[in-house]
Short mmCIF file of C-alpha atoms in Angstrom, two decimals:
data_model
loop_
_atom_site.label_atom_id
_atom_site.label_comp_id
_atom_site.label_asym_id
_atom_site.label_seq_id
_atom_site.Cartn_x
_atom_site.Cartn_y
_atom_site.Cartn_z
CA UNK L 1 18.06 -6.39 -15.21
CA UNK L 2 21.15 -6.29 -12.96
CA UNK L 3 21.98 -2.81 -14.22
CA UNK L 4 18.46 -1.63 -13.40
CA UNK L 5 18.72 -3.22 -9.95
CA UNK L 6 22.07 -1.50 -9.33
CA UNK L 7 20.63 1.81 -10.49
CA UNK L 8 17.70 1.39 -8.13
CA UNK L 9 20.05 0.73 -5.21
CA UNK L 10 22.09 3.78 -6.08
CA UNK L 11 19.03 6.02 -6.23
CA UNK L 12 17.80 4.61 -2.92
CA UNK L 13 21.15 5.29 -1.26
CA UNK L 14 21.23 8.80 -2.67
CA UNK L 15 17.73 9.49 -1.35
CA UNK L 16 18.65 8.24 2.13
CA UNK L 17 21.85 10.24 2.14
CA UNK L 18 20.07 13.39 1.01
CA UNK L 19 17.43 13.11 3.74
CA UNK L 20 20.06 12.60 6.44
CA UNK L 21 22.29 15.31 5.02
CA UNK L 22 19.43 17.78 5.15
CA UNK L 23 19.25 17.16 8.92
CA UNK L 24 15.46 17.23 8.78
CA UNK L 25 12.98 14.74 10.18
CA UNK L 26 9.57 14.85 8.49
CA UNK L 27 6.96 13.33 10.79
CA UNK L 28 3.61 12.06 9.54
CA UNK L 29 0.80 12.91 11.98
CA UNK L 30 -3.00 12.71 12.27
CA UNK L 31 -3.81 15.90 14.18
CA UNK L 32 -7.30 15.04 15.47
CA UNK L 33 -6.40 12.93 18.50
CA UNK L 34 -5.79 14.96 21.67
CA UNK L 35 -3.86 14.78 23.95
CA UNK L 36 -1.48 13.01 21.55
CA UNK L 37 -1.75 15.50 18.69
CA UNK L 38 -4.17 18.27 17.75
CA UNK L 39 -4.26 21.94 16.80
CA UNK L 40 -4.86 24.66 19.39
CA UNK L 41 -6.92 27.83 18.97
CA UNK L 42 -3.94 29.50 17.29
CA UNK L 43 -3.75 26.68 14.74
CA UNK L 44 -0.50 25.31 16.15
CA UNK L 45 0.20 21.61 16.57
CA UNK L 46 0.36 20.52 20.20
CA UNK L 47 0.21 17.38 22.32
CA UNK L 48 2.31 14.58 23.78
CA UNK L 49 3.55 13.24 20.44
CA UNK L 50 4.38 16.74 19.20
CA UNK L 51 6.48 17.53 22.28
CA UNK L 52 8.02 14.05 22.17
CA UNK L 53 8.88 14.41 18.49
CA UNK L 54 10.51 17.79 19.06
CA UNK L 55 12.52 16.41 22.00
CA UNK L 56 13.74 13.47 19.93
CA UNK L 57 14.71 15.77 17.06
CA UNK L 58 16.69 17.91 19.52
CA UNK L 59 18.43 14.83 20.93
CA UNK L 60 19.33 13.72 17.40
CA UNK L 61 20.32 17.24 16.25
CA UNK L 62 17.58 17.21 13.62
CA UNK L 63 15.10 19.83 12.44
CA UNK L 64 11.44 18.76 12.82
CA UNK L 65 8.67 19.26 10.29
CA UNK L 66 5.15 17.80 10.24
CA UNK L 67 2.97 16.40 7.47
CA UNK L 68 -0.72 15.93 8.32
CA UNK L 69 -2.93 13.14 6.98
CA UNK L 70 -5.73 10.86 8.18
CA UNK L 71 -4.67 7.98 10.44
CA UNK L 72 -5.47 5.27 7.89
CA UNK L 73 -3.33 7.11 5.30
CA UNK L 74 -0.22 7.27 7.49
CA UNK L 75 1.32 3.96 6.41
CA UNK L 76 0.65 4.55 2.68
CA UNK L 77 2.07 8.07 3.07
CA UNK L 78 5.22 6.73 4.72
CA UNK L 79 5.71 4.11 2.04
CA UNK L 80 5.32 6.72 -0.71
CA UNK L 81 7.96 8.90 1.05
CA UNK L 82 5.67 11.82 1.89
CA UNK L 83 7.43 11.83 5.27
CA UNK L 84 10.27 9.98 7.03
CA UNK L 85 8.57 8.56 10.13
CA UNK L 86 5.07 8.13 11.57
CA UNK L 87 4.71 9.92 14.92
CA UNK L 88 1.01 9.60 15.71
CA UNK L 89 0.37 7.28 18.69
CA UNK L 90 0.78 4.22 16.45
CA UNK L 91 1.06 0.93 18.32
CA UNK L 92 3.66 -1.59 17.19
CA UNK L 93 1.81 -4.71 16.01
CA UNK L 94 2.76 -7.78 14.00
CA UNK L 95 0.18 -6.85 11.37
CA UNK L 96 1.76 -3.44 10.82
CA UNK L 97 5.25 -4.96 10.82
CA UNK L 98 4.29 -6.72 7.60
CA UNK L 99 4.25 -3.32 5.88
CA UNK L 100 6.65 -1.12 7.83
CA UNK L 101 9.41 -1.16 10.44
CA UNK L 102 9.39 0.57 13.83
CA UNK L 103 11.74 2.19 16.28
CA UNK L 104 11.94 0.65 19.73
CA UNK L 105 8.73 1.10 21.81
CA UNK L 106 8.64 4.50 23.53
CA UNK L 107 5.48 4.32 25.66
CA UNK L 108 2.28 2.31 26.10
CA UNK L 109 -1.36 3.32 26.70
CA UNK L 110 -4.23 0.94 27.59
CA UNK L 111 -7.45 0.86 25.51
CA UNK L 112 -10.87 1.28 27.15
CA UNK L 113 -14.52 1.84 26.29
CA UNK L 114 -16.07 5.26 26.91
CA UNK L 115 -19.84 5.45 27.35
CA UNK L 116 -22.62 6.88 29.52
CA UNK L 117 -21.98 6.75 33.24
CA UNK L 118 -24.05 4.02 34.85
CA UNK L 119 -24.73 2.22 31.58
CA UNK L 120 -25.31 -1.50 31.91
CA UNK L 121 -23.00 -2.48 29.05
CA UNK L 122 -19.72 -4.29 29.65
CA UNK L 123 -16.57 -4.57 27.52
CA UNK L 124 -17.35 -8.15 26.51
CA UNK L 125 -19.13 -9.71 23.50
CA UNK L 126 -22.09 -10.65 25.71
CA UNK L 127 -22.17 -7.25 27.40
CA UNK L 128 -22.15 -5.43 24.04
CA UNK L 129 -24.67 -7.60 22.23
CA UNK L 130 -27.08 -5.39 20.27
CA UNK L 131 -24.93 -2.29 20.89
CA UNK L 132 -23.05 -0.02 18.48
CA UNK L 133 -19.39 0.81 19.14
CA UNK L 134 -17.40 3.59 17.48
CA UNK L 135 -13.70 3.27 16.63
CA UNK L 136 -11.04 5.25 14.78
CA UNK L 137 -10.55 3.99 11.25
CA UNK L 138 -7.22 2.22 10.79
CA UNK L 139 -6.58 1.94 14.53
CA UNK L 140 -5.79 -1.15 16.58
CA UNK L 141 -9.01 -0.44 18.48
CA UNK L 142 -10.87 -0.96 15.21
CA UNK L 143 -9.04 -4.25 14.63
CA UNK L 144 -9.78 -5.41 18.19
CA UNK L 145 -13.48 -4.51 18.01
CA UNK L 146 -13.96 -6.22 14.66
CA UNK L 147 -12.14 -9.36 15.78
CA UNK L 148 -13.56 -9.76 19.28
CA UNK L 149 -16.96 -8.06 19.08
CA UNK L 150 -18.26 -7.65 15.53
CA UNK L 151 -18.01 -11.40 14.91
CA UNK L 152 -20.27 -11.86 17.95
CA UNK L 153 -23.04 -9.60 16.64
CA UNK L 154 -21.83 -6.22 17.93
CA UNK L 155 -22.12 -3.33 15.43
CA UNK L 156 -18.77 -1.57 14.90
CA UNK L 157 -18.70 1.83 13.17
CA UNK L 158 -15.39 3.29 11.95
CA UNK L 159 -14.68 7.04 11.81
CA UNK L 160 -12.09 9.11 9.92
CA UNK L 161 -11.26 10.99 13.12
CA UNK L 162 -12.14 10.48 16.79
CA UNK L 163 -14.07 13.76 17.09
CA UNK L 164 -16.72 12.33 14.75
CA UNK L 165 -17.12 9.36 17.09
CA UNK L 166 -17.53 11.66 20.10
CA UNK L 167 -20.21 13.59 18.21
CA UNK L 168 -22.17 10.42 17.50
CA UNK L 169 -21.77 9.27 21.12
CA UNK L 170 -23.29 12.55 22.29
CA UNK L 171 -26.14 12.24 19.79
CA UNK L 172 -26.85 8.65 20.79
CA UNK L 173 -25.94 7.17 17.41
CA UNK L 174 -23.40 4.89 19.09
CA UNK L 175 -23.43 3.41 22.59
CA UNK L 176 -19.70 3.68 23.33
CA UNK L 177 -16.31 4.26 21.74
CA UNK L 178 -13.17 2.16 22.17
CA UNK L 179 -10.10 4.41 22.45
CA UNK L 180 -6.73 4.70 24.11
CA UNK L 181 -7.59 5.72 27.67
CA UNK L 182 -5.54 8.93 27.54
CA UNK L 183 -7.36 10.06 24.39
CA UNK L 184 -10.71 9.33 26.01
CA UNK L 185 -9.80 11.27 29.14
CA UNK L 186 -8.22 14.35 27.56
CA UNK L 187 -10.17 14.43 24.30
CA UNK L 188 -13.65 13.94 25.74
CA UNK L 189 -14.20 13.08 29.42
CA UNK L 190 -12.30 16.08 30.82
CA UNK L 191 -14.31 18.50 28.65
CA UNK L 192 -17.78 19.91 29.40
CA UNK L 193 -19.33 17.70 26.71
CA UNK L 194 -18.01 14.63 28.52
CA UNK L 195 -20.18 15.22 31.59
CA UNK L 196 -22.26 12.15 32.28
CA UNK L 197 -19.82 9.84 30.50
CA UNK L 198 -16.96 7.70 31.78
CA UNK L 199 -14.83 4.62 31.24
CA UNK L 200 -16.69 1.31 31.05
CA UNK L 201 -15.03 -1.70 32.63
CA UNK L 202 -11.34 -2.53 32.62
CA UNK L 203 -8.90 -2.01 29.72
CA UNK L 204 -9.24 -4.62 26.96
CA UNK L 205 -6.30 -6.93 26.33
CA UNK L 206 -4.86 -8.79 23.34
CA UNK L 207 -1.12 -8.27 22.82
CA UNK L 208 -1.25 -9.69 19.30
CA UNK L 209 -3.69 -6.99 18.16
CA UNK L 210 -3.00 -4.16 20.60
CA UNK L 211 0.76 -4.46 20.30
CA UNK L 212 3.88 -4.07 22.43
CA UNK L 213 3.82 -0.30 22.80
CA UNK L 214 3.93 2.87 20.70
CA UNK L 215 6.89 3.76 18.52
CA UNK L 216 7.67 5.64 15.31
CA UNK L 217 6.79 3.89 12.06
CA UNK L 218 9.61 3.64 9.49
CA UNK L 219 9.95 2.44 5.92
CA UNK L 220 11.09 -1.16 5.53
CA UNK L 221 14.87 -1.36 5.49
CA UNK L 222 15.50 2.25 6.56
CA UNK L 223 18.24 1.20 8.98
CA UNK L 224 19.92 4.62 9.07
CA UNK L 225 16.82 6.44 10.32
CA UNK L 226 16.04 3.66 12.80
CA UNK L 227 19.56 3.80 14.28
CA UNK L 228 19.43 7.59 14.55
CA UNK L 229 15.97 7.69 16.15
CA UNK L 230 16.57 4.74 18.50
CA UNK L 231 19.66 6.48 19.88
CA UNK L 232 17.68 9.69 20.44
CA UNK L 233 14.82 7.75 22.05
CA UNK L 234 17.27 6.21 24.53
CA UNK L 235 18.40 9.73 25.44
CA UNK L 236 14.89 11.11 26.11
CA UNK L 237 14.02 8.01 28.14
CA UNK L 238 17.19 8.26 30.21
CA UNK L 239 16.93 12.01 30.92
CA UNK L 240 13.31 11.69 32.12
CA UNK L 241 11.69 13.56 29.21
CA UNK L 242 9.18 10.78 28.45
CA UNK L 243 8.17 10.51 32.11
CA UNK L 244 7.80 14.29 32.46
CA UNK L 245 5.64 14.56 29.33
CA UNK L 246 3.50 11.61 30.46
CA UNK L 247 2.78 13.32 33.80
CA UNK L 248 1.76 16.48 31.93
CA UNK L 249 -0.52 14.85 29.36
CA UNK L 250 -1.55 11.54 30.98
CA UNK L 251 -1.75 12.19 34.75
CA UNK L 252 -2.31 8.97 36.66
CA UNK L 253 -1.60 6.68 33.68
CA UNK L 254 1.45 4.41 33.71
CA UNK L 255 2.92 4.67 30.21
CA UNK L 256 6.03 2.56 30.81
CA UNK L 257 6.77 -0.23 28.36
CA UNK L 258 6.83 -3.49 30.32
#
């Protein structure tokens, strides 16, 4: 048994060494969540997290590559070593820390409801009674809605990607969608289809569920990658890169980690 354990440790160390020696950072990403990450008309990945990831790779002298998957498959994909880090607007929460580690928080975005302008609903259990709310599957917004609203009689519908939720909002199948405010603004409200819709009420709050900010997800015990990325994150914070990107993609939104 001890020999097998030693062999396992050796293989693990070899794998870590090989990844670092290759000087490549493989990011896991769900590319259906603008302005964080999406594909443009030329089929190229773009968005805040894409630019941020490239800047961090440059600061760490690493080559970037991207592996796409659905949001709810990001943690399983990381654990099965399909990529080295999750870079997909993933909030750091205690629930997720049970499965994976994180870098330090890089930025923070509030979560708000998006619905028809002038609607009488409010972002409270009483204000949403009898209503149907759409959320991204595997997101902290889904966890929040199920904990705070579904238990109070609100119908919560989960979607594989946010664009499906926007489609159902337009068709009247749901009454509102709970999203990160920047995603709601850039991915829906700022587009022609978002005319007649807007944010409903103030941002929701629950630090236990919504987390302490957004960082990169890492495999448990991957101290080498964490040290390397944390150092690069400090660089892009200090040189103003995070602030500059936030002004470009999230105008008017304070993304600083308090």
